[in-house]
Short mmCIF file of C-alpha atoms in Angstrom, two decimals:
data_model
loop_
_atom_site.label_atom_id
_atom_site.label_comp_id
_atom_site.label_asym_id
_atom_site.label_seq_id
_atom_site.Cartn_x
_atom_site.Cartn_y
_atom_site.Cartn_z
CA ASN A 19 13.84 -4.82 -14.98
CA ALA A 20 10.31 -7.19 -13.49
CA GLY A 21 10.69 -5.58 -9.97
CA VAL A 22 7.74 -7.48 -8.38
CA THR A 23 5.88 -9.88 -10.58
CA GLN A 24 2.79 -11.94 -8.91
CA THR A 25 0.90 -14.53 -10.57
CA PRO A 26 -1.35 -14.64 -11.95
CA LYS A 27 -2.52 -11.61 -12.63
CA PHE A 28 -7.13 -13.30 -12.57
CA GLN A 29 -7.78 -16.18 -11.38
CA VAL A 30 -11.36 -17.61 -10.16
CA LEU A 31 -11.94 -20.88 -7.70
CA LYS A 32 -14.91 -22.01 -5.38
CA THR A 33 -16.20 -22.32 -1.53
CA GLY A 34 -13.12 -24.81 -0.02
CA GLN A 35 -11.23 -25.46 -3.13
CA SER A 36 -7.31 -24.33 -2.06
CA MET A 37 -5.08 -22.16 -4.17
CA THR A 38 -1.08 -20.31 -3.95
CA LEU A 39 -0.35 -16.91 -4.84
CA GLN A 40 2.99 -16.65 -6.16
CA CYS A 41 5.23 -13.36 -5.83
CA ALA A 42 8.85 -12.78 -6.61
CA GLN A 43 10.92 -9.96 -6.75
CA ASP A 44 15.17 -8.57 -8.81
CA MET A 45 15.60 -6.52 -6.26
CA ASN A 46 17.64 -8.10 -3.32
CA HIS A 47 14.95 -6.63 -1.09
CA ASN A 48 14.63 -8.54 2.34
CA SER A 49 12.18 -7.29 3.77
CA MET A 50 8.45 -8.57 2.17
CA TYR A 51 3.90 -8.59 1.95
CA TRP A 52 1.08 -9.58 1.13
CA TYR A 53 -1.89 -6.82 1.15
CA ARG A 54 -6.39 -7.62 0.29
CA GLN A 55 -7.43 -4.01 -0.98
CA ASP A 56 -10.95 -4.17 -1.20
CA PRO A 57 -13.66 -1.71 -1.81
CA GLY A 58 -13.35 1.60 1.08
CA MET A 59 -10.99 -0.30 3.13
CA GLY A 60 -7.57 0.98 1.95
CA LEU A 61 -4.79 -1.61 1.61
CA ARG A 62 -4.76 -4.32 5.01
CA LEU A 63 -2.14 -6.21 5.72
CA ILE A 64 -2.63 -9.70 5.69
CA TYR A 65 1.23 -11.88 6.52
CA TYR A 66 4.73 -9.60 6.13
CA SER A 67 8.31 -11.08 5.89
CA ALA A 68 11.26 -9.21 8.10
CA SER A 69 13.47 -11.35 6.03
CA GLU A 70 14.46 -14.86 4.70
CA GLY A 71 13.10 -17.81 7.07
CA THR A 72 10.89 -15.60 9.32
CA THR A 73 7.15 -14.15 8.92
CA ASP A 74 3.84 -12.49 10.19
CA LYS A 75 0.90 -12.32 10.80
CA GLY A 76 -0.40 -8.74 9.96
CA GLU A 77 -3.96 -6.82 11.26
CA VAL A 78 -5.81 -9.82 9.05
CA PRO A 79 -3.48 -13.39 8.79
CA ASN A 80 -7.18 -15.75 8.99
CA GLY A 81 -8.06 -18.40 6.32
CA TYR A 82 -4.05 -17.63 5.22
CA ASN A 83 -0.50 -19.43 5.31
CA VAL A 84 3.10 -18.17 3.97
CA SER A 85 5.66 -19.47 3.12
CA ARG A 86 8.65 -16.81 2.88
CA LEU A 87 10.65 -19.66 -0.33
CA ASN A 88 13.65 -17.76 -0.36
CA LYS A 89 14.85 -14.92 -0.58
CA ARG A 90 13.60 -13.81 -3.84
CA GLU A 91 9.90 -15.50 -3.26
CA PHE A 92 7.20 -15.09 -1.23
CA SER A 93 3.87 -17.15 -1.72
CA LEU A 94 0.81 -16.55 0.65
CA ARG A 95 -1.62 -19.88 0.59
CA LEU A 96 -5.62 -20.04 0.80
CA GLU A 97 -5.69 -23.22 2.17
CA SER A 98 -10.41 -23.64 1.89
CA ALA A 99 -11.14 -21.10 0.10
CA ALA A 100 -13.76 -18.31 1.50
CA PRO A 101 -15.93 -16.06 -1.12
CA SER A 102 -15.28 -13.74 1.26
CA GLN A 103 -11.88 -13.96 0.39
CA THR A 104 -12.71 -12.18 -3.09
CA SER A 105 -10.32 -9.37 -3.38
CA VAL A 106 -7.36 -7.89 -5.19
CA TYR A 107 -3.91 -9.24 -3.30
CA PHE A 108 -1.09 -7.34 -3.85
CA CYS A 109 2.41 -8.50 -2.58
CA ALA A 110 5.22 -6.26 -1.84
CA SER A 111 8.91 -6.11 -1.22
CA SER A 112 11.15 -3.81 0.66
CA LEU A 113 15.00 -3.18 1.25
CA GLY A 114 14.90 -2.56 4.78
CA THR A 115 12.13 -3.58 7.34
CA ILE A 116 9.38 -1.19 8.38
CA GLN A 117 10.64 -0.37 10.55
CA THR A 118 14.02 1.32 8.69
CA ASN A 119 10.69 3.08 6.44
CA GLN A 120 12.37 2.46 2.92
CA PRO A 121 9.34 2.42 0.62
CA GLN A 122 7.24 -0.70 -0.51
CA HIS A 123 7.54 -1.71 -4.11
CA PHE A 124 4.35 -3.05 -5.42
CA GLY A 125 3.36 -5.86 -7.96
CA ASP A 126 0.39 -4.87 -10.37
CA GLY A 127 -2.02 -7.69 -7.91
CA THR A 128 -4.18 -11.37 -8.59
CA ARG A 129 -7.94 -10.04 -8.50
CA LEU A 130 -9.28 -13.26 -7.43
CA SER A 131 -12.98 -14.43 -7.07
CA ILE A 132 -14.34 -16.36 -5.29
CA LEU A 133 -17.65 -18.62 -6.14
CA ALA B 6 -4.12 1.87 18.86
CA GLN B 7 -3.50 3.87 15.13
CA SER B 8 -5.19 5.10 12.53
CA VAL B 9 -4.95 7.33 9.22
CA ALA B 10 -8.87 8.05 7.62
CA GLN B 11 -9.45 10.52 4.28
CA PRO B 12 -12.18 12.63 4.24
CA GLU B 13 -12.94 12.75 0.30
CA ASP B 14 -13.62 9.38 -1.80
CA GLN B 15 -13.06 11.44 -4.19
CA VAL B 16 -11.69 14.89 -5.41
CA ASN B 17 -12.90 16.64 -9.68
CA VAL B 18 -10.01 19.41 -9.93
CA ALA B 19 -10.14 21.15 -13.29
CA GLU B 20 -7.03 20.83 -15.45
CA GLY B 21 -4.29 23.17 -14.71
CA ASN B 22 -6.13 23.76 -11.47
CA PRO B 23 -4.01 22.72 -7.37
CA LEU B 24 -5.09 20.30 -5.99
CA THR B 25 -5.44 18.85 -2.50
CA VAL B 26 -5.83 15.45 -1.78
CA LYS B 27 -6.78 15.03 2.59
CA CYS B 28 -5.68 12.97 5.16
CA THR B 29 -5.25 12.90 9.03
CA TYR B 30 -3.66 10.50 11.19
CA SER B 31 -3.74 8.92 14.64
CA VAL B 32 -0.96 7.59 16.68
CA SER B 33 0.89 8.14 20.10
CA GLY B 34 3.83 8.44 19.52
CA ASN B 35 6.25 9.08 16.33
CA PRO B 36 3.70 9.71 12.96
CA TYR B 37 5.98 8.06 10.51
CA LEU B 38 3.35 9.02 6.56
CA PHE B 39 3.33 8.16 3.05
CA TRP B 40 1.18 8.82 0.36
CA TYR B 41 0.86 6.47 -2.48
CA VAL B 42 -0.39 7.18 -5.84
CA GLN B 43 -2.52 3.38 -7.58
CA TYR B 44 -3.30 4.10 -11.33
CA PRO B 45 -6.11 1.26 -13.16
CA ASN B 46 -5.06 -2.48 -12.87
CA ARG B 47 -1.64 -1.43 -11.04
CA GLY B 48 0.10 -2.30 -7.89
CA LEU B 49 1.00 0.77 -5.41
CA GLN B 50 3.53 2.95 -6.80
CA PHE B 51 5.26 5.52 -2.86
CA LEU B 52 5.39 9.06 -4.42
CA LEU B 53 6.76 10.90 -1.18
CA LYS B 54 7.12 10.30 2.63
CA TYR B 55 6.79 12.15 6.37
CA ILE B 56 9.97 10.89 8.83
CA THR B 57 11.59 14.55 10.30
CA GLY B 58 13.02 17.55 9.61
CA ASP B 59 11.19 20.20 7.00
CA ASN B 60 7.30 19.81 7.24
CA LEU B 61 7.24 20.22 3.19
CA VAL B 62 7.98 17.37 2.17
CA LYS B 63 9.12 17.23 -1.98
CA GLY B 64 8.34 14.32 -4.36
CA SER B 65 7.41 12.14 -7.38
CA TYR B 66 6.21 14.21 -9.99
CA GLY B 67 5.67 17.53 -8.75
CA PHE B 68 3.63 16.14 -5.47
CA GLU B 69 4.57 17.80 -2.22
CA ALA B 70 2.55 17.36 1.25
CA GLU B 71 2.79 18.94 3.99
CA PHE B 72 3.15 17.57 7.87
CA ASN B 73 1.18 19.42 10.87
CA LYS B 74 1.20 17.79 13.78
CA SER B 75 -1.13 20.21 15.77
CA GLN B 76 -4.27 19.30 13.25
CA THR B 77 -2.55 16.06 12.87
CA SER B 78 -2.43 15.96 8.50
CA PHE B 79 -0.76 15.40 6.03
CA HIS B 80 -1.98 16.03 3.02
CA LEU B 81 -1.02 16.43 -0.50
CA LYS B 82 -0.95 18.76 -3.35
CA LYS B 83 0.09 19.55 -6.21
CA PRO B 84 0.16 23.83 -7.36
CA SER B 85 -1.03 22.51 -11.39
CA ALA B 86 -2.71 19.10 -12.01
CA LEU B 87 -2.59 17.10 -14.75
CA VAL B 88 -5.53 14.98 -16.62
CA SER B 89 -2.63 12.75 -16.32
CA ASP B 90 -3.18 12.23 -12.54
CA SER B 91 -5.59 10.93 -12.24
CA ALA B 92 -5.70 8.41 -9.95
CA LEU B 93 -6.22 6.75 -6.51
CA TYR B 94 -4.55 7.86 -3.50
CA PHE B 95 -3.26 6.91 -0.88
CA CYS B 96 -2.06 8.21 2.49
CA ALA B 97 -0.94 5.88 5.21
CA VAL B 98 0.57 5.73 8.17
CA ARG B 99 3.60 3.61 11.11
CA GLU B 100 3.42 4.20 14.40
CA GLY B 101 7.48 4.85 15.65
CA ASN B 102 7.34 2.53 18.78
CA GLN B 103 4.27 0.08 17.48
CA GLY B 104 5.90 -2.89 15.99
CA GLY B 105 5.93 -1.08 12.57
CA LYS B 106 3.04 -1.74 9.81
CA LEU B 107 2.26 0.61 7.77
CA ILE B 108 -1.63 1.45 8.66
CA PHE B 109 -3.61 2.69 4.40
CA GLY B 110 -6.45 4.90 4.66
CA GLN B 111 -9.77 4.06 2.69
CA GLY B 112 -8.33 5.76 -0.79
CA THR B 113 -8.87 9.01 -2.32
CA GLU B 114 -10.49 9.24 -6.17
CA LEU B 115 -8.42 11.91 -8.01
CA SER B 116 -10.05 13.28 -11.07
CA VAL B 117 -8.61 15.35 -13.14
CA LYS B 118 -10.42 17.09 -15.73
CA PRO B 119 -9.24 18.88 -19.33
#
């Protein structure tokens, strides 16, 4: 069982380039999330989608856009990459919305470096 | 605003000894508290949660956590540590009446030596 699959696993970009991080889950979950993880700062929510067709900003949305393509897939786009966006990006999903307190299931991350 | 703090960046324990990873929180409503574990180059895995009821919560891999409302703490514990418990541990809080997003602590690196 795959769970949450993120592609690519690693990527190096130059400043100003664009890129889309892909995420897919096979657990029929309703909610999906994008986080970034930086040393000493824990995880910070970028965007989330409570259900197919809806998206909402999280704590650090600037410089990012998202698309909930269907129930399975939730992509994160960097339109013009900046060195400050160098980070490890995690996608997660949960059966219910955040308010139901159900556990989030995480992918293994995309390690993104912007030169 | 809600927040969560993990006061120790690193905890070192000998195998077989009890371990504690500390977490304190700040919310204005009812807290919903979670512990997650992260192994190297992997995503986070859910360990346990406190929503309501018994202050002692049991979770995966023999871990438990104690909710203390007066001290606003939710410390993670295990009676006997294993080398395989070595990982990065995150505490997270969701405030019940504030939109529901999870706020994560900065993480505590647990190292268990044989």
